[in-house]
mmCIF file of C-alpha atoms in Angstrom:
data_model
loop_
_atom_site.group_PDB
_atom_site.id
_atom_site.type_symbol
_atom_site.label_atom_id
_atom_site.label_comp_id
_atom_site.label_asym_id
_atom_site.label_seq_id
_atom_site.Cartn_x
_atom_site.Cartn_y
_atom_site.Cartn_z
ATOM 1 C CA MET P 1 243.868 -29.659 199.716
ATOM 2 C CA ASP P 2 245.736 -28.411 196.650
ATOM 3 C CA LEU P 3 243.917 -30.489 194.113
ATOM 4 C CA PHE P 4 240.519 -29.071 195.754
ATOM 5 C CA GLN P 5 241.890 -25.585 194.621
ATOM 6 C CA HIS P 6 243.046 -26.087 191.558
ATOM 7 C CA SER P 7 240.176 -28.222 190.503
ATOM 8 C CA TRP P 8 237.546 -25.711 191.653
ATOM 9 C CA THR P 9 239.512 -22.885 190.176
ATOM 10 C CA ALA P 10 239.459 -24.429 187.268
ATOM 11 C CA LEU P 11 235.907 -25.138 187.311
ATOM 12 C CA ARG P 12 234.452 -21.366 188.241
ATOM 13 C CA THR P 13 236.746 -20.372 185.447
ATOM 14 C CA ALA P 14 235.411 -22.213 182.690
ATOM 15 C CA VAL P 15 232.030 -21.490 184.087
ATOM 16 C CA ALA P 16 232.832 -17.436 184.022
ATOM 17 C CA ARG P 17 234.095 -17.801 180.293
ATOM 18 C CA LEU P 18 231.035 -18.698 178.998
ATOM 19 C CA ALA P 19 228.916 -17.391 176.683
ATOM 20 C CA ASP P 20 225.429 -16.347 178.017
ATOM 21 C CA GLU P 21 223.657 -18.354 175.276
ATOM 22 C CA ASP P 22 226.148 -21.323 176.550
ATOM 23 C CA PHE P 23 223.410 -21.547 179.497
ATOM 24 C CA ALA P 24 220.674 -23.193 177.378
ATOM 25 C CA ARG P 25 222.928 -26.075 176.441
ATOM 26 C CA PRO P 26 222.568 -29.307 177.423
ATOM 27 C CA SER P 27 224.693 -30.462 180.222
ATOM 28 C CA GLY P 28 226.806 -33.975 180.473
ATOM 29 C CA CYS P 29 223.915 -34.452 183.650
ATOM 30 C CA ALA P 30 220.940 -35.950 181.901
ATOM 31 C CA GLY P 31 218.190 -33.587 181.987
ATOM 32 C CA TRP P 32 220.130 -30.380 183.013
ATOM 33 C CA LEU P 33 221.145 -27.853 181.386
ATOM 34 C CA VAL P 34 224.605 -25.863 181.852
ATOM 35 C CA ARG P 35 222.542 -23.221 183.431
ATOM 36 C CA ASP P 36 220.998 -26.163 186.100
ATOM 37 C CA LEU P 37 224.477 -27.496 186.518
ATOM 38 C CA VAL P 38 225.833 -24.013 187.486
ATOM 39 C CA CYS P 39 222.826 -23.695 189.925
ATOM 40 C CA HIS P 40 223.787 -26.851 191.622
ATOM 41 C CA LEU P 41 227.480 -25.609 191.343
ATOM 42 C CA VAL P 42 226.240 -22.926 193.932
ATOM 43 C CA ILE P 43 224.535 -25.117 195.833
ATOM 44 C CA ASP P 44 227.799 -27.491 196.704
ATOM 45 C CA ALA P 45 229.681 -23.957 196.992
ATOM 46 C CA GLN P 46 227.211 -23.861 200.096
ATOM 47 C CA ASP P 47 227.646 -26.918 201.274
ATOM 48 C CA VAL P 48 231.356 -26.657 201.531
ATOM 49 C CA LEU P 49 231.340 -23.939 203.834
ATOM 50 C CA ILE P 50 228.440 -25.260 205.854
ATOM 51 C CA THR P 51 230.226 -28.299 206.397
ATOM 52 C CA LEU P 52 233.557 -26.885 207.066
ATOM 53 C CA VAL P 53 231.845 -24.865 210.326
ATOM 54 C CA THR P 54 230.458 -28.016 211.652
ATOM 55 C CA PRO P 55 232.681 -29.704 213.789
ATOM 56 C CA ALA P 56 232.474 -33.078 214.544
ATOM 57 C CA ALA P 57 233.652 -34.831 217.654
ATOM 58 C CA GLY P 58 234.933 -38.377 217.577
ATOM 59 C CA GLU P 59 236.924 -40.544 214.966
ATOM 60 C CA PRO P 60 236.102 -40.249 211.443
ATOM 61 C CA THR P 61 233.752 -42.763 210.182
ATOM 62 C CA HIS P 62 234.772 -42.008 206.222
ATOM 63 C CA ASP P 63 237.229 -40.892 203.881
ATOM 64 C CA ALA P 64 237.495 -39.211 200.787
ATOM 65 C CA VAL P 65 236.511 -42.974 198.903
ATOM 66 C CA THR P 66 234.065 -44.533 201.219
ATOM 67 C CA TYR P 67 232.234 -40.579 201.013
ATOM 68 C CA TRP P 68 230.653 -41.832 198.139
ATOM 69 C CA HIS P 69 227.578 -43.661 198.115
ATOM 70 C CA VAL P 70 226.817 -46.195 195.322
ATOM 71 C CA THR P 71 224.053 -47.255 193.448
ATOM 72 C CA ASP P 72 223.499 -49.057 189.903
ATOM 73 C CA THR P 73 220.130 -46.628 189.391
ATOM 74 C CA PRO P 74 220.707 -43.385 187.655
ATOM 75 C CA PRO P 75 218.866 -40.042 189.014
ATOM 76 C CA ALA P 76 215.418 -40.517 187.153
ATOM 77 C CA GLY P 77 214.834 -36.723 187.495
ATOM 78 C CA ASP P 78 212.013 -36.795 190.397
ATOM 79 C CA ASP P 79 214.232 -36.284 192.869
ATOM 80 C CA PRO P 80 212.966 -33.179 195.028
ATOM 81 C CA LEU P 81 216.586 -31.331 195.458
ATOM 82 C CA ASP P 82 216.866 -31.859 191.450
ATOM 83 C CA ALA P 83 213.619 -30.274 190.712
ATOM 84 C CA LEU P 84 214.524 -27.299 193.210
ATOM 85 C CA THR P 85 218.043 -26.530 190.702
ATOM 86 C CA VAL P 86 215.904 -26.648 187.926
ATOM 87 C CA ARG P 87 213.373 -24.112 189.313
ATOM 88 C CA LEU P 88 216.320 -21.679 190.710
ATOM 89 C CA ALA P 89 218.471 -21.920 187.503
ATOM 90 C CA ALA P 90 215.484 -20.786 185.790
ATOM 91 C CA ALA P 91 214.678 -17.800 188.135
ATOM 92 C CA TYR P 92 217.858 -16.859 187.410
ATOM 93 C CA GLU P 93 216.627 -15.376 184.297
ATOM 94 C CA GLU P 94 220.170 -13.674 183.162
ATOM 95 C CA PRO P 95 223.239 -15.830 183.264
ATOM 96 C CA GLY P 96 225.297 -13.351 184.195
ATOM 97 C CA LEU P 97 223.662 -13.217 187.402
ATOM 98 C CA LEU P 98 224.410 -16.697 187.805
ATOM 99 C CA LYS P 99 227.230 -16.357 187.270
ATOM 100 C CA PHE P 100 228.580 -13.615 189.714
ATOM 101 C CA HIS P 101 226.283 -15.656 192.188
ATOM 102 C CA LEU P 102 228.663 -18.887 191.704
ATOM 103 C CA ASP P 103 231.931 -16.158 191.985
ATOM 104 C CA ASP P 104 230.900 -15.062 195.024
ATOM 105 C CA VAL P 105 229.581 -18.249 196.932
ATOM 106 C CA GLY P 106 232.623 -20.123 195.165
ATOM 107 C CA SER P 107 235.540 -17.859 196.183
ATOM 108 C CA ALA P 108 233.971 -17.939 199.405
ATOM 109 C CA ALA P 109 234.137 -21.692 199.723
ATOM 110 C CA GLY P 110 237.546 -21.396 198.064
ATOM 111 C CA ARG P 111 238.793 -18.799 200.647
ATOM 112 C CA ALA P 112 237.390 -21.601 203.517
ATOM 113 C CA ALA P 113 238.979 -24.397 202.297
ATOM 114 C CA GLU P 114 242.310 -22.917 202.003
ATOM 115 C CA LEU P 115 241.634 -21.239 205.972
ATOM 116 C CA ALA P 116 240.411 -25.001 206.613
ATOM 117 C CA ASP P 117 242.760 -27.445 209.248
ATOM 118 C CA PRO P 118 243.283 -30.663 207.183
ATOM 119 C CA GLY P 119 242.565 -32.585 210.471
ATOM 120 C CA LEU P 120 239.769 -30.912 211.778
ATOM 121 C CA ARG P 121 236.618 -33.732 211.516
ATOM 122 C CA VAL P 122 233.628 -32.275 210.128
ATOM 123 C CA ARG P 123 230.381 -33.861 209.706
ATOM 124 C CA THR P 124 228.061 -34.046 206.826
ATOM 125 C CA GLN P 125 225.527 -36.998 205.822
ATOM 126 C CA ASP P 126 225.478 -38.093 209.165
ATOM 127 C CA MET P 127 229.146 -38.631 208.726
ATOM 128 C CA VAL P 128 232.647 -37.575 210.449
ATOM 129 C CA LEU P 129 235.518 -36.582 208.140
ATOM 130 C CA THR P 130 238.724 -34.721 208.260
ATOM 131 C CA ALA P 131 238.320 -31.529 206.566
ATOM 132 C CA GLY P 132 241.272 -32.470 204.487
ATOM 133 C CA ASP P 133 239.385 -36.160 203.165
ATOM 134 C CA TYR P 134 236.328 -33.932 202.809
ATOM 135 C CA LEU P 135 237.583 -31.536 200.455
ATOM 136 C CA SER P 136 239.869 -34.287 198.241
ATOM 137 C CA ALA P 137 236.173 -36.113 197.966
ATOM 138 C CA TYR P 138 235.185 -32.856 196.167
ATOM 139 C CA VAL P 139 238.054 -32.971 193.943
ATOM 140 C CA LEU P 140 236.233 -36.083 192.059
ATOM 141 C CA GLU P 141 232.931 -34.025 192.269
ATOM 142 C CA TRP P 142 234.291 -31.110 190.690
ATOM 143 C CA THR P 143 236.176 -33.196 187.800
ATOM 144 C CA LEU P 144 233.022 -34.690 186.531
ATOM 145 C CA HIS P 145 230.711 -31.786 186.851
ATOM 146 C CA HIS P 146 233.649 -29.747 184.998
ATOM 147 C CA LEU P 147 233.212 -33.158 182.204
ATOM 148 C CA ASP P 148 229.636 -32.361 182.277
ATOM 149 C CA LEU P 149 230.039 -28.176 182.093
ATOM 150 C CA ILE P 150 232.262 -29.198 178.863
ATOM 151 C CA ALA P 151 229.807 -32.100 177.318
ATOM 152 C CA CYS P 152 228.318 -29.799 174.673
ATOM 153 C CA LEU P 153 230.689 -26.873 174.528
ATOM 154 C CA PRO P 154 234.069 -28.480 173.332
ATOM 155 C CA ASP P 155 235.509 -25.228 172.961
ATOM 156 C CA ALA P 156 235.240 -24.570 176.899
ATOM 157 C CA GLY P 157 238.669 -24.899 179.317
ATOM 158 C CA ARG P 158 239.297 -28.425 180.043
ATOM 159 C CA PRO P 159 239.472 -29.863 183.806
ATOM 160 C CA PRO P 160 243.074 -30.175 185.118
ATOM 161 C CA ALA P 161 245.319 -33.203 184.067
ATOM 162 C CA GLU P 162 246.221 -33.493 187.715
ATOM 163 C CA SER P 163 242.463 -33.256 188.720
ATOM 164 C CA LEU P 164 241.857 -36.204 186.282
ATOM 165 C CA ALA P 165 243.973 -38.306 187.438
ATOM 166 C CA ARG P 166 243.238 -37.907 191.411
ATOM 167 C CA ALA P 167 239.567 -38.189 189.798
ATOM 168 C CA ARG P 168 240.167 -41.354 188.483
ATOM 169 C CA GLY P 169 242.557 -42.770 191.153
ATOM 170 C CA MET P 170 239.254 -42.316 193.667
ATOM 171 C CA LEU P 171 236.889 -43.759 190.982
ATOM 172 C CA GLU P 172 239.017 -47.338 190.376
ATOM 173 C CA GLU P 173 239.471 -47.203 194.377
ATOM 174 C CA ILE P 174 235.315 -46.906 194.498
ATOM 175 C CA ALA P 175 235.221 -49.577 191.846
ATOM 176 C CA GLY P 176 237.645 -51.740 193.222
ATOM 177 C CA ALA P 177 239.353 -52.164 190.220
ATOM 178 C CA PRO P 178 241.373 -50.476 187.784
ATOM 179 C CA PHE P 179 240.266 -49.382 184.504
ATOM 180 C CA PRO P 180 242.050 -50.378 181.358
ATOM 181 C CA ALA P 181 245.272 -48.637 181.228
ATOM 182 C CA SER P 182 245.115 -47.652 177.224
ATOM 183 C CA TRP P 183 241.756 -45.575 178.332
ATOM 184 C CA ALA P 184 241.998 -41.959 178.843
ATOM 185 C CA ASP P 185 241.076 -40.247 182.567
ATOM 186 C CA GLU P 186 238.076 -38.558 180.715
ATOM 187 C CA ASP P 187 237.118 -41.739 179.039
ATOM 188 C CA ALA P 188 237.000 -43.546 182.347
ATOM 189 C CA LEU P 189 235.297 -40.899 184.612
ATOM 190 C CA ARG P 190 232.805 -40.645 182.034
ATOM 191 C CA ILE P 191 232.241 -44.540 181.233
ATOM 192 C CA GLY P 192 232.631 -45.646 184.894
ATOM 193 C CA THR P 193 230.016 -43.511 185.722
ATOM 194 C CA GLY P 194 227.406 -44.071 183.156
ATOM 195 C CA ARG P 195 228.039 -40.536 181.558
ATOM 196 C CA ARG P 196 228.251 -42.478 178.081
ATOM 197 C CA ALA P 197 227.981 -46.132 177.082
ATOM 198 C CA PRO P 198 231.607 -48.103 176.222
ATOM 199 C CA THR P 199 231.951 -48.597 172.712
ATOM 200 C CA ASP P 200 232.184 -52.262 171.686
ATOM 201 C CA ALA P 201 235.675 -52.422 171.769
ATOM 202 C CA GLU P 202 236.109 -50.398 175.172
ATOM 203 C CA ARG P 203 233.463 -53.221 176.667
ATOM 204 C CA THR P 204 235.715 -55.915 175.783
ATOM 205 C CA GLU P 205 238.587 -54.577 177.193
ATOM 206 C CA LEU P 206 236.426 -53.782 180.602
ATOM 207 C CA GLY P 207 236.026 -57.356 180.584
ATOM 208 C CA ASP P 208 234.727 -58.486 184.073
ATOM 209 C CA HIS P 209 235.282 -55.185 185.505
ATOM 210 C CA PRO P 210 232.384 -53.736 188.004
ATOM 211 C CA ALA P 211 231.513 -51.356 185.709
ATOM 212 C CA ALA P 212 231.080 -53.741 182.821
ATOM 213 C CA ARG P 213 227.934 -55.014 184.483
ATOM 214 C CA LEU P 214 226.688 -51.098 186.029
ATOM 215 C CA PRO P 215 227.616 -47.794 185.911
ATOM 216 C CA LEU P 216 228.481 -46.120 189.028
ATOM 217 C CA VAL P 217 226.108 -43.825 190.044
ATOM 218 C CA LEU P 218 227.787 -41.557 192.984
ATOM 219 C CA GLY P 219 225.411 -39.858 195.563
#
């Protein structure tokens, strides 16, 4: 629960400190500008709010790791929600409005997470999780998108070290094997999710690791 707040606050702070011209730069999400990514974060924050007020009966069906659906097919850009996100981002016109909306909805999502009972069972996408596991899953979401945010913005604030380490650990659980110990957490997350291709040396280190055969595309 604490890492959710830590990673989410760091990401929102990094967005708040961007210059207006940064919103037109590419992000680490293929085909998305920074403004598109920030708009997606607004939608994510809305999802957090909705899920935390959608209680569920019965035993949990998923946890923070099994929450993630893994495919080997990177997004093609033709998903209706992705297309809507790009149109919504363009409609803001002024980056300041997008910053304001993220701060407004994002702060509310943060407060809702602070107030949530970790043992509360919630429902999302036909899954039942504890609120604690649901928010833990979002540590990986926030951390990956923080890396996406700064992909072409080297001077922007970076994800917290604790969030990077936890996100890496979760990705290794999803992959079913650890990444090479010599890799920095950022490299493990970027390579493991297909955000960048491994170098020849890194590919040799990977050996027969699952990520050497396909990127772990998370949905």
